[in-house]
XYZ file of C-alpha atoms in Angstrom:
572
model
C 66.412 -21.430 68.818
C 67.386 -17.867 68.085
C 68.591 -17.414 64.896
C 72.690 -16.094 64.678
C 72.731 -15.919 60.806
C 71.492 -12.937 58.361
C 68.513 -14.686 56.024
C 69.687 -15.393 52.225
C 66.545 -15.795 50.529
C 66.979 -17.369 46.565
C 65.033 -17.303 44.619
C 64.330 -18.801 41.266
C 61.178 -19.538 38.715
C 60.866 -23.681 39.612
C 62.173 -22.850 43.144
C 63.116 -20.890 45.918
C 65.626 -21.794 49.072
C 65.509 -20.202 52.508
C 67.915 -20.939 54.980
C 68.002 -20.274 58.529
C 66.861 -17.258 60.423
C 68.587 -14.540 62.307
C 67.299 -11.857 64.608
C 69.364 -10.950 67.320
C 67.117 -8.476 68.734
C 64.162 -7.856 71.021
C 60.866 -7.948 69.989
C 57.224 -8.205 71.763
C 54.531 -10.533 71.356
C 51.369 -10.153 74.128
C 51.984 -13.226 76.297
C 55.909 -12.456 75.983
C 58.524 -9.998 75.468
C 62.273 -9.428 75.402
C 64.174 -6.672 76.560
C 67.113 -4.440 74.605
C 70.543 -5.837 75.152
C 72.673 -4.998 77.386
C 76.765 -5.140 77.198
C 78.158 -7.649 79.470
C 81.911 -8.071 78.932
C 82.178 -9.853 75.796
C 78.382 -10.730 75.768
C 75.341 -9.220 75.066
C 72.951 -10.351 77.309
C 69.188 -9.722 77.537
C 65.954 -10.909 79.449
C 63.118 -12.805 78.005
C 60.149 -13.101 79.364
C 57.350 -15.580 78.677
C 53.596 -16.709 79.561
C 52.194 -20.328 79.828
C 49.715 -20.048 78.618
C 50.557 -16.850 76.579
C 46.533 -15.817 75.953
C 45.568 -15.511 79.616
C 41.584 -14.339 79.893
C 40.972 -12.963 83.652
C 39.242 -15.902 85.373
C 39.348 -18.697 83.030
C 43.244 -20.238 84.628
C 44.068 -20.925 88.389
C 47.621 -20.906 87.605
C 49.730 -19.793 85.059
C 54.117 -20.216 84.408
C 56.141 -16.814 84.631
C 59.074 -17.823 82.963
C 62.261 -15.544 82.513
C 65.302 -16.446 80.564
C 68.793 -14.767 80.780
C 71.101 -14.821 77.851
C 73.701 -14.410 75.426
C 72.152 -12.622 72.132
C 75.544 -13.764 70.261
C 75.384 -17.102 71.064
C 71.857 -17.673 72.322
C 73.360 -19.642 75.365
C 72.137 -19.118 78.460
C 74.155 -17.656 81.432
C 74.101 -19.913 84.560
C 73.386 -19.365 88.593
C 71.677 -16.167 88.359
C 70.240 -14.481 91.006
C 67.141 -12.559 89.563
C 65.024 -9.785 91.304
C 61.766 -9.346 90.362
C 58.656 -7.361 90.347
C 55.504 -7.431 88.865
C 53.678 -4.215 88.420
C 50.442 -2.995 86.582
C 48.813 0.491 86.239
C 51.722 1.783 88.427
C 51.117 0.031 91.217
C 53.598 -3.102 92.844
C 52.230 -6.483 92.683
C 54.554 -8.649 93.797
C 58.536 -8.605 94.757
C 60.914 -11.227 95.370
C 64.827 -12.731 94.756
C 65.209 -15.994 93.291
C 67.762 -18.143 92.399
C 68.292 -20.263 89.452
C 71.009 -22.825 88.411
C 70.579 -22.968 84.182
C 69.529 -18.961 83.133
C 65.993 -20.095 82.868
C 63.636 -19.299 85.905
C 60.406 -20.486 85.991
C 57.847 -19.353 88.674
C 54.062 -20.509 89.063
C 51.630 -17.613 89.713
C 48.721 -18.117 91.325
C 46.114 -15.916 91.117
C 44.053 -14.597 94.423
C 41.364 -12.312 94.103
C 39.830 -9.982 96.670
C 42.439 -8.355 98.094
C 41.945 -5.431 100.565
C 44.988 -4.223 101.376
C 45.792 -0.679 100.554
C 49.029 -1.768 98.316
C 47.836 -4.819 96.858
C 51.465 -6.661 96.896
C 50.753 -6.780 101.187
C 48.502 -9.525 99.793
C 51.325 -11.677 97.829
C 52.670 -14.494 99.491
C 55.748 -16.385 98.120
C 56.673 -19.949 98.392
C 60.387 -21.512 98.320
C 63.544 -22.090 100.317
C 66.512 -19.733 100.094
C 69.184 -21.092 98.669
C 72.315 -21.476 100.011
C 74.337 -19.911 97.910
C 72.506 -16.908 97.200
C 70.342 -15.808 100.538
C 67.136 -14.624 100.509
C 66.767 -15.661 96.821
C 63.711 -18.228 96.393
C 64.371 -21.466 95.371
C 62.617 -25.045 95.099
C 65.068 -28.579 94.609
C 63.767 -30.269 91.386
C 63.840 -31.896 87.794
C 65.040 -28.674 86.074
C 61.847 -26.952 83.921
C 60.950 -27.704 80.006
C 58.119 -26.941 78.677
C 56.813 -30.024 79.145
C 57.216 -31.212 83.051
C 56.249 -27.959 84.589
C 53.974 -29.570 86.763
C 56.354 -31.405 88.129
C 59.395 -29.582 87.992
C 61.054 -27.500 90.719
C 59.746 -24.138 90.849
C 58.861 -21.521 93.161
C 55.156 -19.871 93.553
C 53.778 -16.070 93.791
C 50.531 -16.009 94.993
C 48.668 -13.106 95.115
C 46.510 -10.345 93.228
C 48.327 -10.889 89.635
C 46.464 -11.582 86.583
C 43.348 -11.026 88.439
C 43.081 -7.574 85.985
C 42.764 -7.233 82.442
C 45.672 -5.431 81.080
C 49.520 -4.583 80.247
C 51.948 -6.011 83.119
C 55.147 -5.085 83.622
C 57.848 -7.607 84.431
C 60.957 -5.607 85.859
C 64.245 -7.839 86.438
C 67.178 -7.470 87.697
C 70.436 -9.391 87.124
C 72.041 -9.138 90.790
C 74.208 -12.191 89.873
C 75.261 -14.427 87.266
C 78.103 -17.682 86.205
C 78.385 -17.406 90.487
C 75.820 -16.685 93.049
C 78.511 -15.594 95.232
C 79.747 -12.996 92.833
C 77.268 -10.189 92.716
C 77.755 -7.392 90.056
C 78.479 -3.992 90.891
C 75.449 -2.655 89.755
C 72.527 -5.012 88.649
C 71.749 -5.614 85.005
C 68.200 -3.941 85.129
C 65.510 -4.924 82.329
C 61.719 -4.115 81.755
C 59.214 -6.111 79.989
C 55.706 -5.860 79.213
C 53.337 -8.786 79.020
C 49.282 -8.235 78.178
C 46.431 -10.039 80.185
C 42.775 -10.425 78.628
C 39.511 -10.045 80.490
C 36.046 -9.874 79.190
C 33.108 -7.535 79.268
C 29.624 -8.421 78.865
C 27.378 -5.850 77.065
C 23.962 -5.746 74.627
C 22.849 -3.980 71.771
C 19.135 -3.533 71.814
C 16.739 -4.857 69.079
C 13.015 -5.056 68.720
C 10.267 -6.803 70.776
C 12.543 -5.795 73.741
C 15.581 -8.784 72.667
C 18.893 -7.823 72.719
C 22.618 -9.053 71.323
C 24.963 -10.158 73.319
C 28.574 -8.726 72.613
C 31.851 -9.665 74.556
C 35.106 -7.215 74.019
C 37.620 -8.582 74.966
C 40.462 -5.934 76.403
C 44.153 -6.869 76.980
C 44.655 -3.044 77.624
C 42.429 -1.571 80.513
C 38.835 -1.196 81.287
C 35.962 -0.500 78.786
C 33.706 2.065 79.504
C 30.837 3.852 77.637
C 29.714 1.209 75.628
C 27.450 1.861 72.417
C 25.572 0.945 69.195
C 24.368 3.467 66.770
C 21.638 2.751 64.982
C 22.300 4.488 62.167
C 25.402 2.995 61.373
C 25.486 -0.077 63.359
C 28.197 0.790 64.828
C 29.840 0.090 67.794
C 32.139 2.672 69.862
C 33.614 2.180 73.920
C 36.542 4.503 75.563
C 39.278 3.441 77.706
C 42.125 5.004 79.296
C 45.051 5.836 77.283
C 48.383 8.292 77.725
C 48.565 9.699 74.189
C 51.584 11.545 75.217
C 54.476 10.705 72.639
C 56.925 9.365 75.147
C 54.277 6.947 76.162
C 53.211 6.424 72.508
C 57.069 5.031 72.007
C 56.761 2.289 74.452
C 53.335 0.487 73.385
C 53.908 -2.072 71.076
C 50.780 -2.840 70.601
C 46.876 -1.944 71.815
C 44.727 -5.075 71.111
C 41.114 -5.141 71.631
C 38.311 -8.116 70.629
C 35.004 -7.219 69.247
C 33.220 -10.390 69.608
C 29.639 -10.154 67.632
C 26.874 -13.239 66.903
C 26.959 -13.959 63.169
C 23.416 -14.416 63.374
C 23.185 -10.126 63.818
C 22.896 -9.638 60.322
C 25.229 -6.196 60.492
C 27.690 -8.421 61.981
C 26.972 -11.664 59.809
C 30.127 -13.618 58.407
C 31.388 -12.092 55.020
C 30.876 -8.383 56.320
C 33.674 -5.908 56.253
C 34.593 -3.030 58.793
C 36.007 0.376 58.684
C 37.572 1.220 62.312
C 38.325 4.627 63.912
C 40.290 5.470 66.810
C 39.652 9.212 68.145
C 37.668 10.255 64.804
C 40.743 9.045 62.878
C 40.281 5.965 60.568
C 42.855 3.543 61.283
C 44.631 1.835 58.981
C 42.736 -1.545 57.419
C 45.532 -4.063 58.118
C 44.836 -2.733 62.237
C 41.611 -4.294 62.010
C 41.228 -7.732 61.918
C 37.678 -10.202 60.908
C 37.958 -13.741 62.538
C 35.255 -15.748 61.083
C 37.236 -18.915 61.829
C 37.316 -19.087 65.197
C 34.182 -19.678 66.657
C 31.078 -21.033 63.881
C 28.364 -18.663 65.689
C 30.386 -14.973 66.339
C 32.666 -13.122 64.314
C 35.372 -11.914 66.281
C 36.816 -8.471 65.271
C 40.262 -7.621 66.575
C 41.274 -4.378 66.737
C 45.520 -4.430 66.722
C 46.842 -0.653 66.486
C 50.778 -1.126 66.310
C 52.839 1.750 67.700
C 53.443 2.972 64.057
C 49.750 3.467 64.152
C 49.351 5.159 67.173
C 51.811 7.725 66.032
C 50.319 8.610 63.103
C 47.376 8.985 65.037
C 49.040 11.647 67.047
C 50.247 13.217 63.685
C 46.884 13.348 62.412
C 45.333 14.617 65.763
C 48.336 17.200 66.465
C 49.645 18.273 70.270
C 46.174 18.657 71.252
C 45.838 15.145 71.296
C 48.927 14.715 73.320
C 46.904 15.634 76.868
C 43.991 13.427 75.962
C 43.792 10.547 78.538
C 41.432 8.299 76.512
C 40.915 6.073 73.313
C 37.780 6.300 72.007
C 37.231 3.142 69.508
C 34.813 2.984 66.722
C 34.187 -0.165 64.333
C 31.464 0.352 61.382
C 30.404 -2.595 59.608
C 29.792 -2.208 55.348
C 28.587 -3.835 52.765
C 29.335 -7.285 52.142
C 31.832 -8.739 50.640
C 32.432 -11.265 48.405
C 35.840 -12.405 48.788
C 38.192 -14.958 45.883
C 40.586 -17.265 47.931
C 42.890 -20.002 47.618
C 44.594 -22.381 49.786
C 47.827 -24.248 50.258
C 49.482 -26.548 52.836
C 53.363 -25.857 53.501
C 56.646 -28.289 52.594
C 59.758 -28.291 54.674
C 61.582 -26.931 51.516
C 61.172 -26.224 47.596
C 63.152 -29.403 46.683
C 61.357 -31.824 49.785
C 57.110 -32.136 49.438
C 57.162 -33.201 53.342
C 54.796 -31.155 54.620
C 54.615 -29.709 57.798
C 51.109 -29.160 59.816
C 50.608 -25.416 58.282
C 47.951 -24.881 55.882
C 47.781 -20.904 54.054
C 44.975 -19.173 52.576
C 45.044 -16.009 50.879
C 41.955 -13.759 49.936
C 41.217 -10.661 48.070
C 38.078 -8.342 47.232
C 38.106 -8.613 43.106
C 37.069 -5.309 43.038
C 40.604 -4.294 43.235
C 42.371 -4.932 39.779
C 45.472 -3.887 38.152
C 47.593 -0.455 38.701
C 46.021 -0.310 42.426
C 47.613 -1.502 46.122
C 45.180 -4.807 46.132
C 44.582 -5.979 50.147
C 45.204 -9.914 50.334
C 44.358 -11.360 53.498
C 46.940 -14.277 54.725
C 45.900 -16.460 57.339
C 47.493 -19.532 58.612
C 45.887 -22.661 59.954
C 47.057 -25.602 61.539
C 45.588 -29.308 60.920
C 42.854 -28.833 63.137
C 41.853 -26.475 60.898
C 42.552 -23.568 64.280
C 44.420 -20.230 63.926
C 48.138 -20.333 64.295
C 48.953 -17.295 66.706
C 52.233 -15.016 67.359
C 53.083 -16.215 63.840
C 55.965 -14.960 61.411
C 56.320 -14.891 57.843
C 57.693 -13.467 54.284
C 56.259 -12.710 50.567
C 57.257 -12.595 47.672
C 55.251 -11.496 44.388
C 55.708 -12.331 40.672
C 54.460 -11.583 37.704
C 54.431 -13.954 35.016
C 57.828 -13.568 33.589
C 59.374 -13.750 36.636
C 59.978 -10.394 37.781
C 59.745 -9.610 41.205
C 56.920 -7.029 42.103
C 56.959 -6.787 46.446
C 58.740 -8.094 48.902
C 58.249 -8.433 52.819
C 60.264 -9.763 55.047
C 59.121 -7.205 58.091
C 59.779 -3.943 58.979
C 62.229 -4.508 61.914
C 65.785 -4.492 60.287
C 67.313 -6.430 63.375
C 63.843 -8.626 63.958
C 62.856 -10.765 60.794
C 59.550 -11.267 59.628
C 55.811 -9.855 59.648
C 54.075 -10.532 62.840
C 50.874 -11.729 62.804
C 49.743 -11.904 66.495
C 46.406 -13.466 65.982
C 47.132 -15.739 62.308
C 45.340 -13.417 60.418
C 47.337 -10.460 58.648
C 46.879 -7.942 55.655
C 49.111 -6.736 53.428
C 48.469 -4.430 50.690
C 50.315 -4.949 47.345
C 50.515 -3.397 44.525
C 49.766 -5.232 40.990
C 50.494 -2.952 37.881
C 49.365 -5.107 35.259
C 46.367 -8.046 34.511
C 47.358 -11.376 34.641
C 48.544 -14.192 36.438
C 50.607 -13.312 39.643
C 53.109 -16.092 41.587
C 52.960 -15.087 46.008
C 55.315 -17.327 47.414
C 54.976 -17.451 51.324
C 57.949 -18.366 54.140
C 56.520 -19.004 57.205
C 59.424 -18.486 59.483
C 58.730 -19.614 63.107
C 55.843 -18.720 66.057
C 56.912 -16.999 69.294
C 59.926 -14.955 70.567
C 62.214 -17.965 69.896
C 61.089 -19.001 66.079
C 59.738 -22.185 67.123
C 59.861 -24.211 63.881
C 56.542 -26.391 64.188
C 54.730 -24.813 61.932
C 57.406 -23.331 59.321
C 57.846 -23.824 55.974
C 57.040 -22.271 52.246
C 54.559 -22.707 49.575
C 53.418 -21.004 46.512
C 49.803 -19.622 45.227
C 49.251 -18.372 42.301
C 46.169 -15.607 41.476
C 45.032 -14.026 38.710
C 44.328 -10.718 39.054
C 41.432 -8.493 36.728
C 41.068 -5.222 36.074
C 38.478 -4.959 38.765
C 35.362 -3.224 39.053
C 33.567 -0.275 39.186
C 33.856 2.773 41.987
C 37.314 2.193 42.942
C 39.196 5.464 40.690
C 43.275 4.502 39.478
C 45.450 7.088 40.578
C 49.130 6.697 39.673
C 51.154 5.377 42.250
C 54.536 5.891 43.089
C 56.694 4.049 45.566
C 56.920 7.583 48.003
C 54.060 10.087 47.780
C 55.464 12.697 45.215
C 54.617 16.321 46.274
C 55.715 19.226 44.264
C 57.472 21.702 47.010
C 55.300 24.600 45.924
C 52.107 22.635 46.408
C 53.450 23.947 50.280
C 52.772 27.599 49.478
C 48.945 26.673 49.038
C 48.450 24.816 51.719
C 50.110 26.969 54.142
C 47.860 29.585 52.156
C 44.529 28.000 52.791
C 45.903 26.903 56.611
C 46.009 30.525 57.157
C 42.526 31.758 55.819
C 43.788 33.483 52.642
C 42.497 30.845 50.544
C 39.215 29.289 51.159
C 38.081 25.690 51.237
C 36.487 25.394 47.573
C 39.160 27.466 46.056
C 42.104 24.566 47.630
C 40.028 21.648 46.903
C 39.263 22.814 43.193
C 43.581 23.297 43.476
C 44.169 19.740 44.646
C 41.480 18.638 42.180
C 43.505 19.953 39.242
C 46.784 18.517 40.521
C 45.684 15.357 40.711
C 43.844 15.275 37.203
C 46.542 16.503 35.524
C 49.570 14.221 37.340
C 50.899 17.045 38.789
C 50.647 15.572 42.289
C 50.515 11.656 42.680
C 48.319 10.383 45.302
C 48.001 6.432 46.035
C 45.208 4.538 45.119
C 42.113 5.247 47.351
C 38.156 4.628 47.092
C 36.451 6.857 45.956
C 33.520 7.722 48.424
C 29.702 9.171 47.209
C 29.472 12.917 47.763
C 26.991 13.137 51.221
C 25.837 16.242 50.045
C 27.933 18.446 52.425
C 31.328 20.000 51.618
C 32.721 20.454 55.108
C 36.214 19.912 55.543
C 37.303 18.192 58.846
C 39.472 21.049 61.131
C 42.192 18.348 61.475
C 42.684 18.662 57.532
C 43.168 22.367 57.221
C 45.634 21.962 60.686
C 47.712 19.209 58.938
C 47.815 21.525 55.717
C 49.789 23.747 58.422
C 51.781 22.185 59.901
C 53.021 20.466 56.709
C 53.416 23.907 55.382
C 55.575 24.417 57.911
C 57.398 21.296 57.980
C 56.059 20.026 61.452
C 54.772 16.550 59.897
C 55.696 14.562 56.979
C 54.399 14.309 52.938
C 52.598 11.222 54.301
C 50.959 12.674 56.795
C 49.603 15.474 54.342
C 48.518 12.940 51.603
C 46.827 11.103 54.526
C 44.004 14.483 54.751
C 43.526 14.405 50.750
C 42.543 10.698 50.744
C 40.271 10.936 53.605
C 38.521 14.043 51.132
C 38.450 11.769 48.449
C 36.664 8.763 50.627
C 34.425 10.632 51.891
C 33.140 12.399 48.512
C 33.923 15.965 49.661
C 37.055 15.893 46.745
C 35.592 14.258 43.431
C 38.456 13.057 40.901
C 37.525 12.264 37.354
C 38.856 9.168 36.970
């Protein structure tokens, strides 16, 4: 169900209560999605759309269920007869198109992929299959059990076949409300909605090794086409473009880019227990976008690349309006060192005062070279009893220290949609821990899907204790917002402009730092490679921050990439 009341989370030391969810908002998940509301007399209704199954891989179904709800966001009731136009597009060009009628708000239509089209417009290849119902002609509709979940292969539904899902890629689901409560009463203007579902296919490609043997690798695209596959030797990397409008007003509508890396463990760059640095056009992305699933599959580790829109615009901010005309994404993922990761593990109850426990098991790890008075990444991922990866999963933390006090919270970032999202069951959060000890990370799973299904939720409690950590990470004091002097602005914009050179701004930013003046989070500190160069996209961002064009962020962002990479040494 859809939540209709604003979380009250309590919490205690012996316990903590959560009671029911709220959101009463749209949100996007990549085999479903659900559009803004609209105003409908008293109502606000909206359109949700939804894939069975939701992880469709190009040639591995022969059917699939498109099915599109219509409802009240107040009351999470559906509206009843509705007459629904729809079309399916992808990469801008019409798939299918089609009326249909339905008697309860929820439509469900079988699609049916064909490939091998040769049409010129590929929807002169889609063929639809129904009656017209009475009350609302030329609106498709089949006489049947009405649809669950459960019986739709035997419920009464109409089909689209045609060249759908027969392409990797983002799909666009446009509806239309022509009618609603009354097929004979049509509204004055239809109740238009867009939504935007992802399909996966896979591309085969090889790495070459000695005595002319090579290793197989699979990405996995749910955005477009790979091209220009390779592996670096030097590095062992692995890089591949695909098309991409980086222009901000596309930018805002992408929820999401998500891309699989899929590697044999047996490739000892790419064995389990390795970890990855990614980069997406020369800019390194941020590490909770990149994702290492050793669980899945006992012989290949899969790496998921999942760049939120948040990320993608701070791309653009790092890259500047140059980037904006750029029609592709060029991906990079670098495997380092290994790591040897602490973790523990618990199973979820139905509530803090009832040990029932629901089929959810939670493990958290962290790298114990992060310590005290640094952001420490803990990996959460969620399992269900057959030990598989719970996907389009939400959840909450919350972090204690040992008397009680409450260091992070997390319920999401979506004020009107509750809880993290973690699309594939793995997710990373970085927290920050300013003191040794033993911490308390109490964890509310809150629901899966669009709708909160409640299988798998519940809460359960870990508790870590956290070192000092080790060596070559440096402590830099951390504040809750970057703090940035104002007249740090005058040098930059100084140095931007050539009257300052590089050595004489980094020495600057080196004396700042040491001496608290300006507070920079934690951040590695890289090994000097020998060269001093500073990347062009620094000395542009110094500008443009000079001249208010990006954020403090954004600028802070430039000084810890110096610091990684060795060109900026700070004494710790």
């Amino acid at each position: 169900m859809l939540y209709t009341k604003l979380v009250l989370f309590i919490i205690t030391i012996a316990i903590f209560t959560i009671p029911a969810i709220v959101p009463n908002a749209f949100g996007h998940g990549l085999g479903g999605d659900q559009a803004p509301p609209i105003s409908f007399g008293d109502m606000e209704v909206t359109v949700r759309t939804q894939l069975s199954p939701s992880d469709i891989t190009v040639g591995e179904i022969t059917s699939a269920n498109m099915q599109i709800r219509f409802f009240d966001t107040l009351t999470d009731k559906n509206l009843d007869q509705v007459t629904y136009g729809v079309e399916l597009w992808q990469s801008g060009e019409l798939l299918a198109r089609s009326f249909f009628y339905d008697e309860d708000g929820r439509l469900d239509v079988k699609i049916k992929p064909i490939f091998g089209c040769n049409e010129v417009y590929l929807h002169q290849c889609t063929t639809y299959f129904g009656s017209e119902h009475v009350s609302a002609p030329g609106a498709l509709f089949v006489q049947g059990p009405a649809c669950t979940d459960d019986n739709l292969d035997v419920c009464g539904r109409p089909t689209i076949a045609g060249p759908i899902f027969v392409k990797g890629g983002l799909y666009t689901i446009k509806v239309d409300i022509v009618a609603a409560t009354s097929p004979r009463t049509l509204l004055l203007e239809p109740l238009r909605y867009e939504t935007f579902v992802s399909v996966a296919q896979e591309q085969n490609f090889f790495i070459p090794i000695a005595n002319a043997e090579e290793i197989p690798v699979v990405i996995k695209t749910y955005y477009d086409d790979i091209e220009n596959f390779k592996f670096d030797q030097s590095d062992n990397s692995i890089s591949f473009d695909m098309p991409f409008d980086w222009s901000p007003e596309y930018v805002d509508l992408v929820q999401v880019v998500h891309e699989e890396v899929k590697v044999p463990k047996s490739f000892l760059p790419y064995a389990e227990g390795i970890q990855f640095k990614g980069y997406v056009n020369g800019v390194e992305i941020d590490q909770r976008a990149l994702l290492n699933d050793p669980y899945t599959n006992k012989d290949i580790n899969i790496i998921h690349f999942m760049i939120s829109k948040s990320e993608l615009q701070r791309i653009n901010q790092v890259l500047g309006p140059d980037n904006y005309d750029y029609k592709e994404m060029n991906l990079k993922l670098v495997p380092l060192s290994e790591v040897s990761k602490s973790s523990t593990e618990f199973y979820l109850v139905v509530s803090a005062t009832n040990d029932n426990k629901v089929p959810t098991t939670v493990k958290i790890s962290w790298d114990r070279k992060y310590g005290t008075n640094q952001e420490i990444p803990f990996e959460f991922t969620f399992f269900n009893n057959n030990r598989e990866l719970i996907k389009d999963i939400r959840y909450a933390y919350f972090v204690f220290d040992e008397s009680g006090q409450e260091l992070a919270t997390n319920v999401g970032d979506d004020p009107l949609i509750l809880g993290i999202l973690s699309n594939e069951g793995i997710d990373v959060q970085r927290i920050f821990v300013p003191s040794q000890g033993q911490i308390r990370i109490n964890v509310h799973v809150l629901g899966t899907g669009l709708d909160y299904d409640p299988k798998y939720a519940g809460i359960g409690t870990a508790i870590i204790e956290i070192g000092s950590g080790s060596s070559g990470t440096i402590t830099l004091p951390v504040s809750e917002k970057t703090q940035i002097p104002s007249w740090i602005k005058n040098n930059a914009g100084w140095w931007a402009d050539g009257s300052i050179d590089d050595d004489s701004f980094v020495q600057g930013i080196q004396f700042l730092i040491k001496e608290d003046v300006l507070k920079i989070p934690s951040t590695t500190q890289g090994a000097s490679s020998g060269s001093n160069e500073i990347p062009s996209w620094i000395k542009n961002n110094a500008g443009w921050w000079a001249d208010g064009s990006i954020d403090d962020d954004s600028f802070v962002q430039g000084i810890q990439f110096l610091i990684k990479e060795g060109i900026l040494r700070i004494q710790s």
